[in-house]
XYZ file of C-alpha atoms in Angstrom:
367
model
C -11.323 6.096 -26.706
C -14.023 8.002 -26.485
C -14.462 11.979 -25.342
C -14.887 11.978 -22.133
C -13.547 9.105 -20.867
C -9.506 7.804 -20.047
C -8.524 4.812 -18.766
C -7.471 2.293 -15.911
C -5.517 -1.334 -15.591
C -5.512 -3.572 -12.520
C -3.575 -6.568 -13.072
C -3.738 -9.976 -11.625
C -0.947 -12.705 -11.278
C -1.798 -15.785 -10.020
C 1.414 -17.210 -7.629
C -0.225 -20.719 -6.527
C 0.956 -22.913 -8.656
C -2.459 -23.883 -8.349
C -4.702 -22.985 -11.701
C -7.361 -20.467 -10.013
C -10.189 -18.667 -11.279
C -10.100 -14.943 -11.131
C -13.284 -12.975 -10.660
C -12.815 -8.229 -10.235
C -16.298 -6.317 -10.084
C -17.132 -2.821 -9.313
C -18.513 -2.216 -5.753
C -19.880 0.946 -3.362
C -21.708 3.132 -5.909
C -18.969 2.434 -8.667
C -20.441 1.198 -11.544
C -21.637 4.443 -13.315
C -18.312 6.031 -13.431
C -17.297 2.500 -15.369
C -17.029 -0.070 -17.447
C -15.311 -3.096 -16.575
C -13.138 -5.586 -20.387
C -11.405 -8.400 -19.895
C -10.499 -11.434 -21.372
C -13.618 -10.124 -24.712
C -15.560 -9.517 -22.115
C -17.142 -6.396 -20.394
C -20.135 -5.390 -18.195
C -18.946 -4.446 -13.465
C -17.959 -7.577 -13.538
C -15.355 -9.919 -15.215
C -14.617 -12.689 -14.532
C -11.044 -15.342 -15.744
C -9.237 -18.033 -14.627
C -5.736 -17.983 -14.946
C -2.834 -20.982 -14.981
C 0.223 -20.783 -12.791
C 1.506 -17.501 -13.174
C -0.280 -16.418 -15.940
C -1.486 -13.450 -15.779
C -4.199 -11.130 -16.922
C -5.620 -7.776 -17.450
C -8.258 -5.247 -16.505
C -8.838 -2.265 -17.594
C -11.723 0.458 -16.822
C -12.987 3.069 -18.700
C -13.352 5.872 -16.431
C -15.575 8.812 -16.755
C -12.779 12.449 -16.456
C -13.424 13.375 -13.160
C -15.079 10.502 -11.987
C -14.921 8.724 -7.926
C -11.833 6.466 -7.021
C -13.456 2.706 -8.642
C -13.837 0.807 -6.127
C -13.147 -3.549 -7.244
C -14.289 -6.371 -5.089
C -11.173 -8.866 -5.842
C -11.899 -12.542 -5.599
C -10.059 -15.343 -6.110
C -10.935 -19.557 -5.175
C -9.629 -22.774 -7.003
C -12.145 -24.903 -4.023
C -10.444 -24.807 -0.822
C -7.776 -21.360 -1.719
C -10.552 -18.168 -0.815
C -8.656 -14.529 -2.011
C -10.968 -11.498 -1.060
C -10.376 -7.864 -1.088
C -11.072 -4.307 -1.924
C -9.163 -1.734 -3.650
C -9.892 0.848 -4.329
C -8.263 2.802 -8.220
C -7.759 6.600 -8.460
C -9.428 8.904 -11.183
C -8.390 11.330 -12.747
C -9.197 15.006 -13.209
C -8.759 15.616 -16.243
C -8.599 13.259 -19.901
C -8.781 13.965 -23.711
C -8.110 17.547 -24.999
C -8.125 19.086 -21.103
C -5.315 16.577 -20.148
C -1.986 17.657 -18.402
C 0.550 17.061 -20.198
C 4.338 16.543 -17.790
C 7.362 18.873 -18.235
C 10.028 17.832 -16.566
C 10.768 20.190 -13.602
C 14.947 21.701 -12.273
C 16.259 24.135 -10.837
C 19.442 25.894 -12.308
C 22.724 26.708 -11.061
C 21.512 30.527 -10.216
C 18.676 28.471 -8.588
C 15.771 29.451 -10.262
C 12.479 27.288 -11.114
C 12.714 25.921 -14.549
C 10.482 23.869 -16.537
C 11.356 22.081 -19.888
C 8.471 20.495 -22.066
C 11.000 17.953 -24.284
C 14.133 18.453 -25.860
C 14.791 21.628 -27.604
C 12.362 23.181 -26.127
C 12.990 27.025 -24.352
C 12.915 26.686 -20.498
C 9.722 28.099 -18.678
C 11.258 30.392 -16.023
C 10.436 30.864 -12.179
C 10.866 33.746 -10.577
C 10.933 31.705 -7.493
C 14.065 30.025 -5.696
C 13.175 26.756 -4.995
C 15.744 24.221 -2.235
C 12.415 20.767 -2.568
C 10.516 20.764 -5.438
C 8.936 17.842 -7.040
C 6.900 16.580 -10.418
C 4.351 18.717 -12.266
C 1.451 16.549 -11.844
C -1.800 17.942 -10.843
C -3.127 21.302 -12.506
C -4.757 22.430 -9.051
C -6.688 25.968 -10.344
C -7.236 24.547 -13.921
C -5.876 27.144 -16.273
C -4.324 24.153 -18.168
C -0.693 24.206 -16.766
C 0.585 21.823 -13.909
C 1.144 22.651 -11.225
C 5.026 22.570 -9.343
C 4.954 21.471 -5.364
C 7.859 23.268 -4.073
C 9.024 24.145 -1.134
C 11.256 28.205 -0.522
C 12.546 27.315 2.776
C 12.038 23.360 3.841
C 9.826 24.361 5.790
C 6.884 26.738 3.353
C 4.491 24.548 0.947
C 3.571 26.056 -2.265
C 2.471 25.483 -5.599
C 3.283 28.056 -8.833
C 2.558 27.495 -12.572
C 3.918 31.070 -13.342
C 1.184 32.701 -12.697
C 2.300 33.419 -9.035
C 3.857 31.336 -6.360
C 0.854 30.228 -3.547
C 1.775 28.947 0.611
C 0.146 26.003 1.168
C -0.849 25.096 5.106
C 1.034 22.011 6.384
C 5.504 23.170 7.178
C 7.836 20.650 5.421
C 9.632 18.860 8.525
C 13.301 19.950 6.248
C 15.085 19.736 3.674
C 16.906 17.286 1.868
C 13.150 17.377 1.069
C 11.202 15.570 -2.613
C 7.127 16.930 -2.692
C 4.216 14.602 -4.542
C 0.946 15.271 -6.207
C -1.560 13.444 -6.583
C -4.683 11.433 -5.776
C -3.553 8.199 -3.439
C -7.012 6.115 -0.922
C -10.156 7.694 -2.088
C -8.727 11.539 -1.923
C -8.911 14.014 -3.943
C -5.741 15.177 -5.878
C -3.235 16.484 -2.471
C 0.448 17.840 -2.179
C 2.017 14.967 -0.235
C 5.094 15.851 2.148
C 7.158 14.068 5.084
C 5.705 16.293 7.705
C 6.836 17.982 11.153
C 5.196 16.075 12.362
C 6.906 12.806 11.497
C 3.469 11.099 9.804
C 3.233 11.664 5.369
C 0.448 14.477 5.016
C -1.541 15.421 2.891
C -2.680 19.111 1.987
C -5.202 20.619 -0.615
C -5.131 24.477 -1.691
C -6.752 25.981 0.513
C -7.519 23.949 3.364
C -5.340 22.737 6.396
C -3.185 19.356 6.641
C -4.426 16.073 7.168
C -2.729 12.473 7.391
C -1.840 10.432 4.758
C -0.044 7.371 6.763
C 0.555 7.267 10.820
C 4.954 6.840 10.130
C 5.845 4.973 13.941
C 9.256 3.041 12.997
C 10.839 5.635 11.168
C 10.962 9.132 10.705
C 9.760 9.679 6.189
C 12.532 12.330 4.837
C 10.882 12.980 1.773
C 7.446 11.347 -1.225
C 8.422 9.635 -4.030
C 4.788 9.176 -5.734
C 2.359 6.444 -5.851
C 2.215 3.337 -8.288
C 1.655 -0.885 -7.699
C 5.094 -0.974 -6.329
C 3.979 -4.332 -4.395
C 2.484 -5.995 -7.438
C -0.706 -6.574 -5.288
C -3.319 -4.512 -7.822
C -2.650 -1.913 -5.391
C -1.155 1.237 -5.508
C 1.379 2.104 -2.728
C 2.705 5.068 -1.112
C 6.516 5.191 -1.768
C 8.145 7.106 0.525
C 12.324 8.105 1.923
C 12.328 7.230 6.097
C 15.417 7.269 8.482
C 18.863 6.293 6.541
C 17.291 6.945 3.279
C 15.465 3.428 3.027
C 13.258 3.196 1.124
C 9.491 2.174 2.581
C 6.149 2.353 1.106
C 2.598 2.180 2.842
C -0.574 -0.060 2.095
C -3.888 1.653 1.320
C -4.606 0.042 5.112
C -1.675 1.874 6.742
C 0.654 -0.310 6.382
C 4.240 0.237 6.504
C 7.070 -1.305 5.040
C 10.684 -0.902 5.242
C 12.062 -2.212 2.054
C 16.483 -2.694 1.463
C 18.064 0.109 -0.588
C 19.216 3.128 0.621
C 19.126 6.814 -1.256
C 22.056 8.744 -0.929
C 19.997 12.005 0.310
C 16.932 12.386 0.638
C 16.119 13.592 -2.708
C 17.748 11.711 -4.363
C 15.736 9.610 -5.536
C 12.641 8.963 -9.221
C 8.918 8.425 -10.143
C 7.954 4.903 -9.778
C 7.404 3.852 -13.064
C 6.933 1.688 -14.861
C 9.832 1.249 -17.069
C 8.471 -1.797 -19.738
C 5.406 -2.366 -19.418
C 5.870 -5.330 -17.869
C 4.271 -4.007 -14.784
C 7.273 -4.445 -12.516
C 7.392 -0.865 -10.691
C 10.886 0.355 -9.921
C 12.291 3.168 -8.062
C 15.113 5.197 -9.782
C 17.462 6.224 -6.644
C 21.717 7.496 -6.804
C 22.878 5.268 -4.033
C 26.522 6.657 -1.841
C 28.366 5.854 -4.378
C 27.360 7.924 -7.253
C 25.192 4.702 -9.050
C 22.434 5.666 -10.397
C 20.088 2.193 -9.473
C 16.766 0.101 -11.009
C 15.442 -0.678 -7.300
C 12.511 -3.354 -7.592
C 10.874 -2.733 -4.212
C 10.262 -5.473 -2.059
C 9.197 -6.564 1.935
C 12.997 -6.357 3.712
C 14.205 -6.457 0.328
C 15.139 -5.555 -3.532
C 16.953 -6.194 -6.487
C 18.406 -2.873 -7.576
C 20.205 -2.560 -11.624
C 23.611 0.041 -11.495
C 22.705 1.701 -14.985
C 25.217 5.027 -14.620
C 28.081 5.785 -12.797
C 29.151 9.986 -12.185
C 25.438 10.946 -11.010
C 24.451 13.691 -8.731
C 23.100 12.998 -5.491
C 19.882 14.597 -6.020
C 16.853 14.663 -7.378
C 16.372 12.402 -10.358
C 13.494 12.814 -13.177
C 11.180 9.390 -14.567
C 9.033 10.359 -17.450
C 8.740 9.621 -21.287
C 11.746 12.323 -22.524
C 12.042 11.546 -26.347
C 7.949 10.430 -27.221
C 8.768 7.342 -27.534
C 6.172 5.906 -25.835
C 8.358 3.853 -22.926
C 10.066 6.200 -20.026
C 13.206 7.375 -19.190
C 15.039 8.608 -16.449
C 16.792 12.247 -16.494
C 19.337 12.814 -13.620
C 22.497 15.519 -13.661
C 25.828 14.632 -13.864
C 28.307 14.935 -11.052
C 31.221 16.761 -12.340
C 29.480 18.397 -15.240
C 26.389 19.316 -13.438
C 24.338 19.399 -17.291
C 21.287 17.377 -17.830
C 21.381 14.082 -18.419
C 19.412 11.077 -19.703
C 18.588 7.411 -19.490
C 16.910 5.616 -22.441
C 16.007 1.948 -22.973
C 16.668 1.859 -19.207
C 15.305 -2.292 -18.290
C 17.974 -3.212 -22.060
C 20.762 -1.995 -23.334
C 20.359 1.026 -21.595
C 22.148 3.905 -23.512
C 23.281 7.726 -21.787
C 22.181 10.713 -23.593
C 23.091 14.627 -22.788
C 20.147 17.223 -22.832
C 19.805 19.560 -24.916
C 17.069 23.299 -24.868
C 16.730 25.571 -27.186
C 19.201 27.464 -25.655
C 21.746 24.735 -25.611
C 23.262 22.440 -22.672
C 21.125 22.581 -19.334
C 22.946 22.848 -16.340
C 21.386 21.998 -12.773
C 21.384 23.370 -9.894
C 21.800 21.576 -5.941
C 18.010 21.220 -5.884
C 17.515 18.475 -8.897
C 15.204 17.349 -11.052
C 12.185 16.009 -10.463
């Protein structure tokens, strides 16, 4: 990919029993920000013929820092026609400015730490959080991702080691989880379960705005954004009443799914663990089992990975640098940090080692 560009991928699967002609086009002024590529063709519009069950991928070469892309998706077979507009977020930085993803955790003394990888030295922060989220966005542009956290279950703040910055907005309480990123045409912001009983977002120096109006439950935590519905759009995943996983479509519709986490923060970022296009959400259930949940409307398929897991936050990231994500969790008996490798294959568990040896984690967990 040339300097100054990054890429985003949209997948489309034909779930009918007839061949479909699929066309994906840039609309609403996106053509200056991206070029679409699919099946050897490229431009502002690409097409493919999909047999039943067949999947195609459309890659978008996107300028770094470009606005969100707006895509028109049309599928026809003569008697059937589907049309939708999808929004695809871009990234704030890429190339040499890409923000690395470190593990966020709270040690047994209650202090915020990050760990850049195996055998690395932990980075200490002078804050003691009650709630954390993954460090995924560099809000102040200094090259270090900011950790979203709450020191008291109410206040929302950011830190990257240069002091805490308090944001406007009030978290509903604990246990909870925060998420930072862009969704549904907005810029990067911190998403949280607010006292207004909605999913709310706020940027540094800005006022809180409602991201999702939730009428059927009280949000407890925001888990992340991914294409969990398999519709080539990105849904926002959150934890609702009874710790059930739920997700919101870009149009604001919310969906209740079947699996429940043990607590509001006993979840991890929704992730495609094997590159097959199926996004799964790691959760810790009420029996201390780490599970993978593939969520869907009013249901889910869950797979148990390992037992004896602390009922607290888990993390999804490529920990060992093999190109596929692992799941990091806390052992319930030793409170040591562990990880699951080959998550969707022959899963194995391993102990995390820092430059100081074993890593022990407090009750807030990891993100």
